Structure formats: C-alpha cells, structure tokens
Coordinates of C-alpha atoms and ligand atoms in Angstrom, one line a residue:
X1243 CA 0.0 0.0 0.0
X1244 CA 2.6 2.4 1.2
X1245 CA 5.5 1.3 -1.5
X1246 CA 2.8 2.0 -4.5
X1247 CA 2.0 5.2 -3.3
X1248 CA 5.7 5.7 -2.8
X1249 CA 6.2 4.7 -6.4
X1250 CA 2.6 6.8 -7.3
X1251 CA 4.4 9.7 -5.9
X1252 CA 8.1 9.0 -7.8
X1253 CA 5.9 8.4 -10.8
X1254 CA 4.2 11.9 -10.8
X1255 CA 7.6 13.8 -10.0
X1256 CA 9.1 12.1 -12.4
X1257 CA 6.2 13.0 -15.0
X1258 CA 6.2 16.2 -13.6
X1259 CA 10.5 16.8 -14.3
X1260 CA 9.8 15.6 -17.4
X1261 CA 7.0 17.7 -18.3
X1262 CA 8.6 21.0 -17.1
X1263 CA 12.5 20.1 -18.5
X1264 CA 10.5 20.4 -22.3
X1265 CA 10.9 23.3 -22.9
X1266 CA 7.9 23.7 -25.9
X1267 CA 5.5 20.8 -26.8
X1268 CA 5.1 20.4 -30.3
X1269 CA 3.3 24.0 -31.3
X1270 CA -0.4 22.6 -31.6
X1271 CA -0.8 26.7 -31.7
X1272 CA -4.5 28.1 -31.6
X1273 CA -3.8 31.5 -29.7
X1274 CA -6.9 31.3 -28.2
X1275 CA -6.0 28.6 -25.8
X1276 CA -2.2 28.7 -24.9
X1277 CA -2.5 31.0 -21.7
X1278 CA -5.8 30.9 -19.8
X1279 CA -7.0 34.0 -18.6
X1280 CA -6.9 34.0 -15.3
X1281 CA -9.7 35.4 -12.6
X1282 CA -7.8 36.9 -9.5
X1283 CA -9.9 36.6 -6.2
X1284 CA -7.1 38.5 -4.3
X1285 CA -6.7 42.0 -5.6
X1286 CA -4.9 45.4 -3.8
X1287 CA -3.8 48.6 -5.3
X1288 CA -1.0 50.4 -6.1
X1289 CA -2.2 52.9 -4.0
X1290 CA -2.9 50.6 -0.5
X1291 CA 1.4 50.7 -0.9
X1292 CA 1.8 54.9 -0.6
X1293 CA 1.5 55.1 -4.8
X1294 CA 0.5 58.3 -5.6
X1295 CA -0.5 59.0 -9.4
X1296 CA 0.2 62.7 -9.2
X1297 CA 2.8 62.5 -12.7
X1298 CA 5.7 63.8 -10.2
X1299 CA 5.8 61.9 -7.0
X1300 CA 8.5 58.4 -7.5
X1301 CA 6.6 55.7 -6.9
X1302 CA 9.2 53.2 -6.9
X1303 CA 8.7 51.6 -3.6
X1304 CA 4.9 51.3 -3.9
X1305 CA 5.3 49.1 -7.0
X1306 CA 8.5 47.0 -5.1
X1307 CA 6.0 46.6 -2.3
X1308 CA 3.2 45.4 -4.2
X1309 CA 4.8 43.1 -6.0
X1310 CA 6.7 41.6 -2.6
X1311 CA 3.7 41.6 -1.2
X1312 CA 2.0 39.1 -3.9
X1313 CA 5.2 37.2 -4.3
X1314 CA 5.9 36.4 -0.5
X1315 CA 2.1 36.4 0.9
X1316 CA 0.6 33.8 -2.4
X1317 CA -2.9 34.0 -2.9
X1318 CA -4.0 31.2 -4.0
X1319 CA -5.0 32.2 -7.6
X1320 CA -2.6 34.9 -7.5
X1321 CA -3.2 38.4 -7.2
X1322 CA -4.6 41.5 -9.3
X1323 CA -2.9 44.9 -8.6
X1324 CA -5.1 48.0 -9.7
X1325 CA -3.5 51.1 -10.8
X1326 CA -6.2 53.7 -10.4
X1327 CA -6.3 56.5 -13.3
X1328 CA -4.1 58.4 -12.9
X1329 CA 0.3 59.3 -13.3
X1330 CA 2.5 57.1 -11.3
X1331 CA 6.3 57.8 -11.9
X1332 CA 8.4 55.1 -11.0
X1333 CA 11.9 53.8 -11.9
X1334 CA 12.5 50.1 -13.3
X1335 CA 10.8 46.9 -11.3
X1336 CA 10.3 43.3 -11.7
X1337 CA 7.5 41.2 -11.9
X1338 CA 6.6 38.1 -10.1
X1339 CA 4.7 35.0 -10.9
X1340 CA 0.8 34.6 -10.4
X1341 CA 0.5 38.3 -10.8
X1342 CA -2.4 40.5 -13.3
X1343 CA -0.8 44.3 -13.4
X1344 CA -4.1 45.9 -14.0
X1345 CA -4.4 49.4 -15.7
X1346 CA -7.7 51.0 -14.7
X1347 CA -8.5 53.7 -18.0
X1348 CA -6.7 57.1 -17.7
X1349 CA -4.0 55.1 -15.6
X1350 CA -0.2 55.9 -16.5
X1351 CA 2.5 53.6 -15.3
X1352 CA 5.6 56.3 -16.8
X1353 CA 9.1 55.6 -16.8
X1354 CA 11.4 58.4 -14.6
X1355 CA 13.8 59.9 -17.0
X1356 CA 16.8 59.6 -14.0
X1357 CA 18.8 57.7 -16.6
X1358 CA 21.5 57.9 -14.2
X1359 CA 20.3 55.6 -11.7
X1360 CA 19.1 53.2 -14.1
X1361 CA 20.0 49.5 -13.4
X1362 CA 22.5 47.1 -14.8
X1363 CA 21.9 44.1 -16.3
X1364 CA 23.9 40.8 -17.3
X1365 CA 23.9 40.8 -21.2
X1366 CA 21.8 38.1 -22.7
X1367 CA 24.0 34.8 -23.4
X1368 CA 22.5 34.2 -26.9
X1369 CA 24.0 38.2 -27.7
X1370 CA 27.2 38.2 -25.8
X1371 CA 27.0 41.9 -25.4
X1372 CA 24.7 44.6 -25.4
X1373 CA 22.6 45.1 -28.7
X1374 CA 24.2 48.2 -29.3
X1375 CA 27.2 48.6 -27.2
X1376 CA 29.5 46.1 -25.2
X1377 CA 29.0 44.7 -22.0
X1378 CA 26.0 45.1 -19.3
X1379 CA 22.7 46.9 -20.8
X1380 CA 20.2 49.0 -18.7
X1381 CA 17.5 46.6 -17.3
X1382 CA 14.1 47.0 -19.2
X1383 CA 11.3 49.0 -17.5
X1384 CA 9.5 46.3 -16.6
X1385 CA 10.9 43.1 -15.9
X1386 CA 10.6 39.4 -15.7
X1387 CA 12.8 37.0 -15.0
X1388 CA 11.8 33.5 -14.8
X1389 CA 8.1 34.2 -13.6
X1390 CA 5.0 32.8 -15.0
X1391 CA 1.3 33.5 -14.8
X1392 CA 1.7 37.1 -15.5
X1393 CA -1.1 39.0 -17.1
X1394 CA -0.2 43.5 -18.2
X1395 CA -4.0 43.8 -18.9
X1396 CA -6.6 46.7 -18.1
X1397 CA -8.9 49.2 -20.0
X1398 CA -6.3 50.6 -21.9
X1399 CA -4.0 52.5 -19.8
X1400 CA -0.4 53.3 -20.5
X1401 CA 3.0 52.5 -20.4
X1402 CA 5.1 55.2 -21.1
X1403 CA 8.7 54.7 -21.6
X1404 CA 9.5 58.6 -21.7
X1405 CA 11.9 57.4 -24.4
X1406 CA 13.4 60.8 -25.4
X1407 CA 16.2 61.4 -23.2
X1408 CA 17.2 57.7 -24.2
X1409 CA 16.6 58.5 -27.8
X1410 CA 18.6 61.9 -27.3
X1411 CA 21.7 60.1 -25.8
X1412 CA 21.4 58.1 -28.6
X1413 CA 21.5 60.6 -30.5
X1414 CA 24.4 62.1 -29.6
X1415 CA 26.4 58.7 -28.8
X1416 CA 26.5 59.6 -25.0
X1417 CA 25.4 56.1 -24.4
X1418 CA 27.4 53.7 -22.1
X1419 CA 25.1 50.8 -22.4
X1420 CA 22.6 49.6 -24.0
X1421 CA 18.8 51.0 -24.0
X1422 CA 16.5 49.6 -21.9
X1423 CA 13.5 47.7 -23.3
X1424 CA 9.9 48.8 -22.4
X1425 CA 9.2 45.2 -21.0
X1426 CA 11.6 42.2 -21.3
X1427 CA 10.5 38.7 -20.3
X1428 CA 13.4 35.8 -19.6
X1429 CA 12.9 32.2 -19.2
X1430 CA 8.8 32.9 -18.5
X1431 CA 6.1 31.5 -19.5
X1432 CA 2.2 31.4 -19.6
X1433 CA 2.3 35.5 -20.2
X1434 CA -1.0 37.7 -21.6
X1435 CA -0.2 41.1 -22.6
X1436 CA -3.8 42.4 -23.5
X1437 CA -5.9 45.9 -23.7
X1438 CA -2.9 48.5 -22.8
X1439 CA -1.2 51.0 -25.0
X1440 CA 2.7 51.0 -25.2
X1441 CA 4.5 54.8 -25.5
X1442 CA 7.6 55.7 -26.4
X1443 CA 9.9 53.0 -25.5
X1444 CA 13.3 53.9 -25.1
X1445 CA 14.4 50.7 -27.7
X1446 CA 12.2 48.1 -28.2
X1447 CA 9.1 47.5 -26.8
X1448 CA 8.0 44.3 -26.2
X1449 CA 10.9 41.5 -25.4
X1450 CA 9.9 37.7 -24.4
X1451 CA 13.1 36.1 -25.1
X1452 CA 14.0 32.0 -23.5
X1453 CA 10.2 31.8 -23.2
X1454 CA 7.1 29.8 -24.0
X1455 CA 3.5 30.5 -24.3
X1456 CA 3.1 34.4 -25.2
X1457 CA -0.1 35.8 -25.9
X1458 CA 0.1 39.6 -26.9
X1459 CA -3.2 41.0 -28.3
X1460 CA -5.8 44.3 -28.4
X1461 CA -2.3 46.3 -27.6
X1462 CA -1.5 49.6 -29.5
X1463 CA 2.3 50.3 -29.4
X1464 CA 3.1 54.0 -30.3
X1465 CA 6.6 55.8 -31.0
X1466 CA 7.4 58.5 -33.4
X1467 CA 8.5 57.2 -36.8
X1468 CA 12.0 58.7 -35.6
X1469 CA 12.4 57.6 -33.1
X1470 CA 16.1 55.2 -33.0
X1471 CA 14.8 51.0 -32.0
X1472 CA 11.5 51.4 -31.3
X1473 CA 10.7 47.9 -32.4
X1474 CA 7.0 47.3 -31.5
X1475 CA 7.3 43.2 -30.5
X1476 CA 10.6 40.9 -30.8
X1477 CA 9.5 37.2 -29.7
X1478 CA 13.6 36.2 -29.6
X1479 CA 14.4 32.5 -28.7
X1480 CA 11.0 32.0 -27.7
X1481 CA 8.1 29.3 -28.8
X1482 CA 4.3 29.4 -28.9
X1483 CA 4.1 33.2 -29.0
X1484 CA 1.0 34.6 -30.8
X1485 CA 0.1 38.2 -31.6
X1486 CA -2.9 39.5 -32.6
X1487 CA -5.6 42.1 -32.8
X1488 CA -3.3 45.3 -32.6
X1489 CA -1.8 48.3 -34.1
X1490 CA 1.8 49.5 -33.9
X1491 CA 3.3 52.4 -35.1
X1492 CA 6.8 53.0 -34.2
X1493 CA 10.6 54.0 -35.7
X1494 CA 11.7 50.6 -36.4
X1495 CA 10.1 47.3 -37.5
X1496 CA 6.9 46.4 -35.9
X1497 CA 7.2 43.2 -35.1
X1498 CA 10.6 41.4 -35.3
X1499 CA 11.5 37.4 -35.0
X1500 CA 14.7 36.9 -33.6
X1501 CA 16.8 34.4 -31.8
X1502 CA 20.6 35.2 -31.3
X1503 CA 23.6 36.9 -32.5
X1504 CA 26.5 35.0 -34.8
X1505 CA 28.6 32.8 -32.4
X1506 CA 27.0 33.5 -29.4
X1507 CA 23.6 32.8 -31.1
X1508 CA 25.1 29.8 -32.2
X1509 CA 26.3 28.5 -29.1
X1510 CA 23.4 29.3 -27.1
X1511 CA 21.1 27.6 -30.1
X1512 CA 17.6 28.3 -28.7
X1513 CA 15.1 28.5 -31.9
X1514 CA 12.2 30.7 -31.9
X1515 CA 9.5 28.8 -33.2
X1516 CA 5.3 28.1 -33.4
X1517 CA 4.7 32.4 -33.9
X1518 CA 1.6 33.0 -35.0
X1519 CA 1.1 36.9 -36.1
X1520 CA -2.1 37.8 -37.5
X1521 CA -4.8 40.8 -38.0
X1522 CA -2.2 43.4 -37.1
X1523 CA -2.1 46.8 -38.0
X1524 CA 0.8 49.6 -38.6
X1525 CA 3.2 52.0 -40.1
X1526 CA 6.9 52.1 -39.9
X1527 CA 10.1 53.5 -41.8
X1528 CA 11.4 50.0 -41.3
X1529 CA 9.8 46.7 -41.5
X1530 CA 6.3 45.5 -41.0
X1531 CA 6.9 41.6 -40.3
X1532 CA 10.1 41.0 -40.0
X1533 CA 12.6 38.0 -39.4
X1534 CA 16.0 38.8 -37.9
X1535 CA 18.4 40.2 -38.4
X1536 CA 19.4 38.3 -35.5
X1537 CA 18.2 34.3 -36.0
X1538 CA 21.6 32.2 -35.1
X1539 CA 19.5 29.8 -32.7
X1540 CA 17.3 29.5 -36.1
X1541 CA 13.4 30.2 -36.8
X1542 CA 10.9 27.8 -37.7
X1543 CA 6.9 27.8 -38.1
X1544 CA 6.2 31.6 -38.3
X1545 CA 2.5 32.3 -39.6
X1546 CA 1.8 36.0 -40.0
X1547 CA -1.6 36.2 -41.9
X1548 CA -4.1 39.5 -42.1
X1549 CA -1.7 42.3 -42.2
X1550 CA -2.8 45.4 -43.1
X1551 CA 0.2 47.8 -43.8
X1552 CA 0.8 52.0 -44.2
X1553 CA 4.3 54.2 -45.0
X1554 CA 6.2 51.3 -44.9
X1555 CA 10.2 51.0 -45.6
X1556 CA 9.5 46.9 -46.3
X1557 CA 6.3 45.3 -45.9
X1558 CA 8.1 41.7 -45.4
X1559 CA 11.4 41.4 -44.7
X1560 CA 13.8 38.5 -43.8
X1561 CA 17.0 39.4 -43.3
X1562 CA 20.3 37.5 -42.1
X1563 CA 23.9 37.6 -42.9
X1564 CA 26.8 35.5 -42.7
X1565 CA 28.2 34.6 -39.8
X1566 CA 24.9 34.1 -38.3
X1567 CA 24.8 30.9 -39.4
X1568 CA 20.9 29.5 -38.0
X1569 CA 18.3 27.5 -39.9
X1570 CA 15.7 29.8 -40.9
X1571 CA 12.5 27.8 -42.1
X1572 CA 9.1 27.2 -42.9
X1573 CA 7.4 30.9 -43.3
X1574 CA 4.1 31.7 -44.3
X1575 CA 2.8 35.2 -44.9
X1576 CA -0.8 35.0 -46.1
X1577 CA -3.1 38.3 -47.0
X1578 CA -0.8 41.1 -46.3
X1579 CA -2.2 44.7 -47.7
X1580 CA 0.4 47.2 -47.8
X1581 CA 0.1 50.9 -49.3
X1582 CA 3.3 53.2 -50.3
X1583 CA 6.1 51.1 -49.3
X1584 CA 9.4 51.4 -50.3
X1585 CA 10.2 47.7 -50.8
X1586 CA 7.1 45.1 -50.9
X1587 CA 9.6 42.0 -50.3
X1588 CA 13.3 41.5 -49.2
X1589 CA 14.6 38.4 -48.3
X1590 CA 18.6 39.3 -48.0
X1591 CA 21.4 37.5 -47.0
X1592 CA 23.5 40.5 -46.1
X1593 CA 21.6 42.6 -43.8
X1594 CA 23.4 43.5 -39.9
X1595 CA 25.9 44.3 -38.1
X1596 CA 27.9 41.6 -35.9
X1597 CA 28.9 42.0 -32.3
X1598 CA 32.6 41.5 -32.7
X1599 CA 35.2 40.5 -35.2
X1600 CA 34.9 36.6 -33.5
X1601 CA 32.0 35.9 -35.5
X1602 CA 32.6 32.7 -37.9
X1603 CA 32.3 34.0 -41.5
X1604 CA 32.0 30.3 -42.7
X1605 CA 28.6 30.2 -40.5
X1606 CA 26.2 30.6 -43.2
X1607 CA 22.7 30.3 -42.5
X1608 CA 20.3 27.6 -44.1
X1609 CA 17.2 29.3 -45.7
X1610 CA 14.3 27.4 -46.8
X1611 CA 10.5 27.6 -47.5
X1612 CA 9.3 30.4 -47.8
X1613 CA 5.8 31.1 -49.1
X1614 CA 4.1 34.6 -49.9
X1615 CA 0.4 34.1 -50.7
X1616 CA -2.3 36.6 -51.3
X1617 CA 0.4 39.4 -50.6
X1618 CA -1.3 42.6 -52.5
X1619 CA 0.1 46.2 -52.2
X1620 CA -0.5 49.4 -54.1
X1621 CA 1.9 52.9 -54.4
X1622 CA 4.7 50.4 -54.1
X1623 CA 8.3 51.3 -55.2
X1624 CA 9.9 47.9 -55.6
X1625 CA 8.2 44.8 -55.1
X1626 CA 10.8 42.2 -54.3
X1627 CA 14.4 42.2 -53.8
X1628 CA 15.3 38.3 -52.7
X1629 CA 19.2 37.8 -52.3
X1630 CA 20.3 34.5 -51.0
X1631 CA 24.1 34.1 -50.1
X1632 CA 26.4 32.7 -53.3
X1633 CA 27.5 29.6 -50.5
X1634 CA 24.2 29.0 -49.5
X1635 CA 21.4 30.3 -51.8
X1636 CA 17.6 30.4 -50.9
X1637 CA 15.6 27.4 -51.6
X1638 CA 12.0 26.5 -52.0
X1639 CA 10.8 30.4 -51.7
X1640 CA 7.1 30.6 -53.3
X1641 CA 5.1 33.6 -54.3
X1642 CA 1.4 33.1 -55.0
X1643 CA -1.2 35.6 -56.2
X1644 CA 1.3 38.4 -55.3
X1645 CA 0.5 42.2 -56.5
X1646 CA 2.7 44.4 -56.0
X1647 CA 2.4 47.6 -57.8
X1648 CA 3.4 51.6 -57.8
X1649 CA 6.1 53.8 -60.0
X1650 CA 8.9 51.7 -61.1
X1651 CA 11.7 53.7 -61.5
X1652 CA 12.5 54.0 -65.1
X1653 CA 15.0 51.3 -66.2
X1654 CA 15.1 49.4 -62.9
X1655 CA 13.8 45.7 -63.2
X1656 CA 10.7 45.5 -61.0
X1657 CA 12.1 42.3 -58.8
X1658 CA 15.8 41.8 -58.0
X1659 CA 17.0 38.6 -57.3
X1660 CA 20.2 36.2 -56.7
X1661 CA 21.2 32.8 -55.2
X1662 CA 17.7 31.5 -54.9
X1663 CA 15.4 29.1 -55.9
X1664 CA 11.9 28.9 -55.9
X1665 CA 8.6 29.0 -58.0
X1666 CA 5.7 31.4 -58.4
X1667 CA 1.9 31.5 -59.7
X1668 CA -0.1 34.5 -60.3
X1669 CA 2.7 37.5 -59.7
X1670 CA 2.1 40.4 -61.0
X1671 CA 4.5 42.3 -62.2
X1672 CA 6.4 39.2 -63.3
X1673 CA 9.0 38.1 -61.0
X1674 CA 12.5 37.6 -61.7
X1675 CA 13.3 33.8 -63.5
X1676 CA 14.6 32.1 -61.3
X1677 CA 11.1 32.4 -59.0
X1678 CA 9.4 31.8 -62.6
X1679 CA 9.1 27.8 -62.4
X1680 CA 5.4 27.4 -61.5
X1681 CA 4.2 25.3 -58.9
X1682 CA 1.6 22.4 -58.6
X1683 CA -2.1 23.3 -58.3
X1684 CA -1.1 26.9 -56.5
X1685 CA 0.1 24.9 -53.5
X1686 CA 3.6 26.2 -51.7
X1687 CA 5.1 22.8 -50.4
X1688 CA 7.3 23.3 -47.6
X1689 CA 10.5 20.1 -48.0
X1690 CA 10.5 18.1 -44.8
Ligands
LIG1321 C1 15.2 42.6 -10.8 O1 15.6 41.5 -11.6 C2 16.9 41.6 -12.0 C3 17.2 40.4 -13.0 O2 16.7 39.2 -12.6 C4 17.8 41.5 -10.8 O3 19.2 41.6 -11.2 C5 17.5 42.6 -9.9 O4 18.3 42.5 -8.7 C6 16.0 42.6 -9.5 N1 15.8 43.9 -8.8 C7 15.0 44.0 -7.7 C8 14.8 45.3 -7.1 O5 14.5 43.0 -7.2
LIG1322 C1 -9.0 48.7 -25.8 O1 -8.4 48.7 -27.0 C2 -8.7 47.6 -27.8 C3 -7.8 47.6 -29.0 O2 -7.7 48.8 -29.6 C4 -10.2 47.6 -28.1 O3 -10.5 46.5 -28.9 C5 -11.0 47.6 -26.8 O4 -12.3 47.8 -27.1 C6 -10.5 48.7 -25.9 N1 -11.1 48.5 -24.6 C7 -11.6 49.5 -23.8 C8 -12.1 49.1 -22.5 O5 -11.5 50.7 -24.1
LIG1323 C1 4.9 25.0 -40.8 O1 4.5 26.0 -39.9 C2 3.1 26.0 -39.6 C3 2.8 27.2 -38.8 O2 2.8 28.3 -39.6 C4 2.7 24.7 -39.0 O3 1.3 24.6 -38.8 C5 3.2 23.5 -39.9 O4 3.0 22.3 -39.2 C6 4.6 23.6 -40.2 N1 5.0 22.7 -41.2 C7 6.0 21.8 -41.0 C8 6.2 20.8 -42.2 O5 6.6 21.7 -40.0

C-alpha cells in the first residue's frame, strides 16, 4: 500500500520533471487557448502601498512593495494589482509570478527619465553583449525573469517609456550601455499582454526572449516614426508566442522574430519557433513583419496572416547575414495589404551588423521555404528584392497571387533577385526567373 504510493508519488515527480524540462510541446498553436486567462480573487492597489498618481511623486517603492507583497504572501489564484487612473512615476521593477498588473483607464505607469540611476543588467548569453554597445545593458522597464502566470491587462491605460532622453543620448552617442526595453521577459512562461497602450519606448518595446506560451493582443504600441529601436514586438528564442488584434506604429520594425547573434547565437542555439502573427495593424520606416536580423539559434513555423500595412520602408522582410549561421524555415505570410512602401519583399542574405570581429564567416545560414500568398500592395516602389548568399542560396521560396504595384523607376527591373530558388503562380508584375518555375495546383510545399 505504502510502496505504491511511494512509487505513485516517484511516478508523478518524475512525469512532472519531465514535463517542465520540455521546454515547448510540439506547437499545436490556436492563440486562443495557450494562456488561460486567469480570474484573481485576491486584488490590492497600487495605491494601499503609498502610490501616488500625481505624474511627479516616484513611486518606486509602492510598486517594489506590491509586488513583494504578492510574491511572499501567495494568494491562492494569484493576485490583481489596480493602478487607479491616474500618473504614477516610478523607476524600473520586476514582476513576479501569479501576478495580473491591471491598468484602470486614464491610468499611467511612466518611466522616470533619471537615466543615471538606471539599473545594470547581465547581457543576454544568446547576444554576448549589449545590442548596441558592449558589456552590461540598462534593465528594461518592466521586468521578468523566470516568472509565469503574469497577465499587463486593463482598459487601456499606458506605459510610457518617456523614451526621449534615451533617444537623445542616442542621438548624440553619449550612451554607455545599451537602452532599456519597455518590458523584457526571460525564461517565462504562460504571459498575456492584453488591452494597454505601449509609448515611447526607449528601444524596443515588447521583449519575451527563452520563453514559451506568449499571448500579446488588443495592444497599440506607439513611437514617433524617428524615433532610433523602437521595435514594437521581438519574440527572440521563444516558442508558442502569438500576436494579434493590434496596431503599432513606431521607428523601427513592428514586429521582429529573432533568436541570437552569430557565435553567441550559435552556441546558445535556442530556436524561436510556433509564432503565430495575424490581423495586425501599422506604419513604420522600417519593416512591418520581420525576421532577424538576429536568427543564429534559427526560426521555424512563423504564420503571419491578415496584415494590413501603411508608410512602410518593407512590408516583409527576412534578413540575415553571414556569420549568423541558424536554420531559418518554414514561413508563411498569407493576406498582407500594404500601401506606399518602399520595398514590398526583401529576403537578403546580407543585412546586420555583428557583435565583434569573433563571428565565424564560414557560418552561413540555411534558408528554406518560404511562401508569400495573397500578398497585395499598391503605391509600391519595388516589389521584391530576394538575395540569397552565393554559399548557400535560398531554396523553396514561393510567391502566390502576389501584387505588388506603384512607379517603377525607369529602367530598374521590378524584382531583384540572386542565389535563390523557388517558383511562383499569379505575380504580378512578373517576377525575376529564377522564382518563374510554377508550382503544382497553387500549392507552396514546404520540404521536410
Ligand atoms: C530585478 O531582476 C533583475 C534580473 O533578474 C535582478 O538583477 C535585480 O536585482 C532585480 N531587482 C530587484 C529590485 O529585485
Ligand atoms: C481597448 O483597445 C482595444 C484595442 O484597440 C479595443 O478592442 C478595446 O475595445 C478597448 N477597450 C476598452 C475598455 O476601451
Ligand atoms: C509550418 O508552420 C506551420 C505554422 O505556420 C505549422 O502549422 C506547420 O505544421 C509547419 N509545417 C511543417 C512541415 O513543419
């Protein structure tokens, strides 16, 4: 009796290790189910911890309180905390697990602009160094690290990252590290980012990188168009992330697929994979749906479908380069609407910078299966430009019922291409020849 609960008990830690240590089932992805929402019984505000949402007071040890409070005193269920409407200032702070930040409507949670007591963090293994600069980087404005069952929901209140004076140093290289992001998640899982709007980051906004099960939806994410970095979402060595339903108008690209940089990338070799990215709406002087430039752990099962696009640098872009080496494959983009754009497609093989003179220039990345269906676009400058590395061309790209029109310039081809292979069906204007191979029935098939 006792020995086969004994071995009942071994049985379910051992199911339970074994369960946890995968990191990502295989993506069986229907956004609408891979992070309940969660009802918290247990719910206190910002302001039962001193907060005061005046837009001057520094509320930095009401929202450190809080969030000790839920993380030493569990609820079962977890715990909601309400910001009222409202301005609460406060410096950078972490989140915990089993936590809903709630933002009531008219409620601010704003970023000081005290850059100078900003703190440090470790830079991310998979990067080496800082995105932009070498060594430590400022810690994001919001934080997770290693949490899960964390909901940023509300009626629409803000985060404001009070970017400028980040921007500014930027600007005029007074930098010593790299920006912060709005909110980074590491190593977390189970997260819904739903129903608030996102303000001037001072980089990019949204961050889950080492983490599963991200669901990011109804969020508007605003920057000015110059504003340096602003990337609206970066799901970077992260799998089952889904976004959805929002609009995003920044200075950089709106959402961008990532996961590692050259050898460090490669020697951490965590994929992002199973991102679903659909009815999604913006404007950018960069890219709208982008992959990379940073994909050394490789990216694999990206669906972006339902677009709709506006004052666009590139609609789609994948970029990589060598020395990132990374398998980058199986990409759909499905019913994408974009209108004036300087580039409709680019799929490049020599796009970034690398984070030292270590990187391997033999590590070429692998990229295969791409396909581009219903993609339509109108006041577009160039449609494609899909350059594929002489060592290791493209293969398997397909472009179905793709329109991509506006003022060629005189005596430039409309599509640009090298070192790929691929096949098309219904482009218009006709694609470069070696896309010009048709394939079967107006099916894309993706090589196992
Ligand atoms: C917040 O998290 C970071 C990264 O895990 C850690 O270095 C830092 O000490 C934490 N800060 C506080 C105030 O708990
Ligand atoms: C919040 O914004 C989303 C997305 O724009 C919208 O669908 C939703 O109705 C808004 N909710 C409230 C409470 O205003
Ligand atoms: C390709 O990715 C999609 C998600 O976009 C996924 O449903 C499908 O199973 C993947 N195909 C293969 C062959 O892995």
């Amino acid at each position: 009796m006792i020995q086969s609960k004994l071995l009942g008990l071994l049985l379910s830690i051992l199911v339970t290790t074994l369960f946890l240590s995968c990191w990502c089932q295989a993506s069986l992805i229907t956004c609408s189910n891979i992070v309940p929402m969660r009802y918290r019984i247990d719910k206190i505000s910002i302001t039962d911890f001193g907060g005061v949402g005046d837009g001057k007071t520094l509320n930095t040890k009401a929202f450190r309180a809080a969030i000790y409070r839920i993380e030493h005193l569990r609820r079962r269920g977890g715990t909601l905390l309400y910001i009222p409407p409202g301005v609460f200032v406060t410096e950078s702070f972490n989140l915990t697990s089993h936590m809903t930040l709630y933002l009531a409507k008219g409620a601010v949670i704003r970023a000081t602009q005290d850059t100078g007591n900003w703190p440090l963090i470790a830079p991310l293994p998979s990067y080496g160094r800082g995105r932009e600069l070498p060594g430590g980087r400022y810690m994001s404005f919001i934080h997770g690290y290693g949490v899960h069952d964390v909901i940023i929901t509300g009626e629409n209140g803000t985060i404001d990252g009070q970017g400028d004076v980040w921007w500014n140093m930027w600007r005029q290289r007074t930098l010593k590290y790299t920006r912060p992001n709005l909110i980074e998640l590491m190593h977390s899982r189970n997260i819904i980012i739903s129903n608030v709007i996102f303000r001037d980051s001072p980089f990019w906004n949204i961050h889950p990188v080492y983490c599963s099960n991200v669901v990011v939806r109804y969020v508007t994410i605003l920057a000015p168009a110059d504003s340096p970095n602003t990337d609206g979402i970066d799901p970077d060595s992260s799998c089952n992330v889904c976004i959805e339903d929002s609009y995003i108008s920044t200075g950089d690209d709106l959402v961008a697929v990532k996961s590692g940089w050259d050898e460090y990338g490669i020697a951490y070799g965590r994929p992002s994979y199973g991102i679903t990215i659909r009815r999604l709406t913006g404007s950018s002087p960069f890219s709208g749906i982008a992959i990379g430039s940073e994909t050394s752990g490789g990216v694999e099962d990206v669906l972006a479908e339902n677009i709709n696009l506006y004052n666009m640098g590139v609609g789609i872009h994948v970029k990589t380069n060598i020395g990132r080496g990374g398998l980058i494959k199986n990409l759909t983009f499905s019913e994408v609407y974009m209108e004036n754009a300087r580039k409709g497609i680019k799929i490049a093989g020599d796009v970034g910078d690398h984070p030292d003179d270590k990187y391997d220039p033999n590590a070429l990345p692998t990229v295969t299966g791409i396909t581009m269906t219903h993609i339509w676009g109108v006041n577009v400058l160039q449609p494609g430009l899909i350059r594929g590395i002489k060592n290791s061309p493209f293969t398997s790209i397909c472009l179905d019922n793709v329109n991509l029109h506006g003022p060629t310039k005189p005596g430039t081809s409309p599509w640009q291409c090298a070192d790929v292979s691929g096949s098309s069906l219904k482009v218009s204007p006709w694609p470069c020849s070696e896309l010009t191979s048709t394939h079967v029935a107006g099916t894309c098939s993706v090589p196992v």
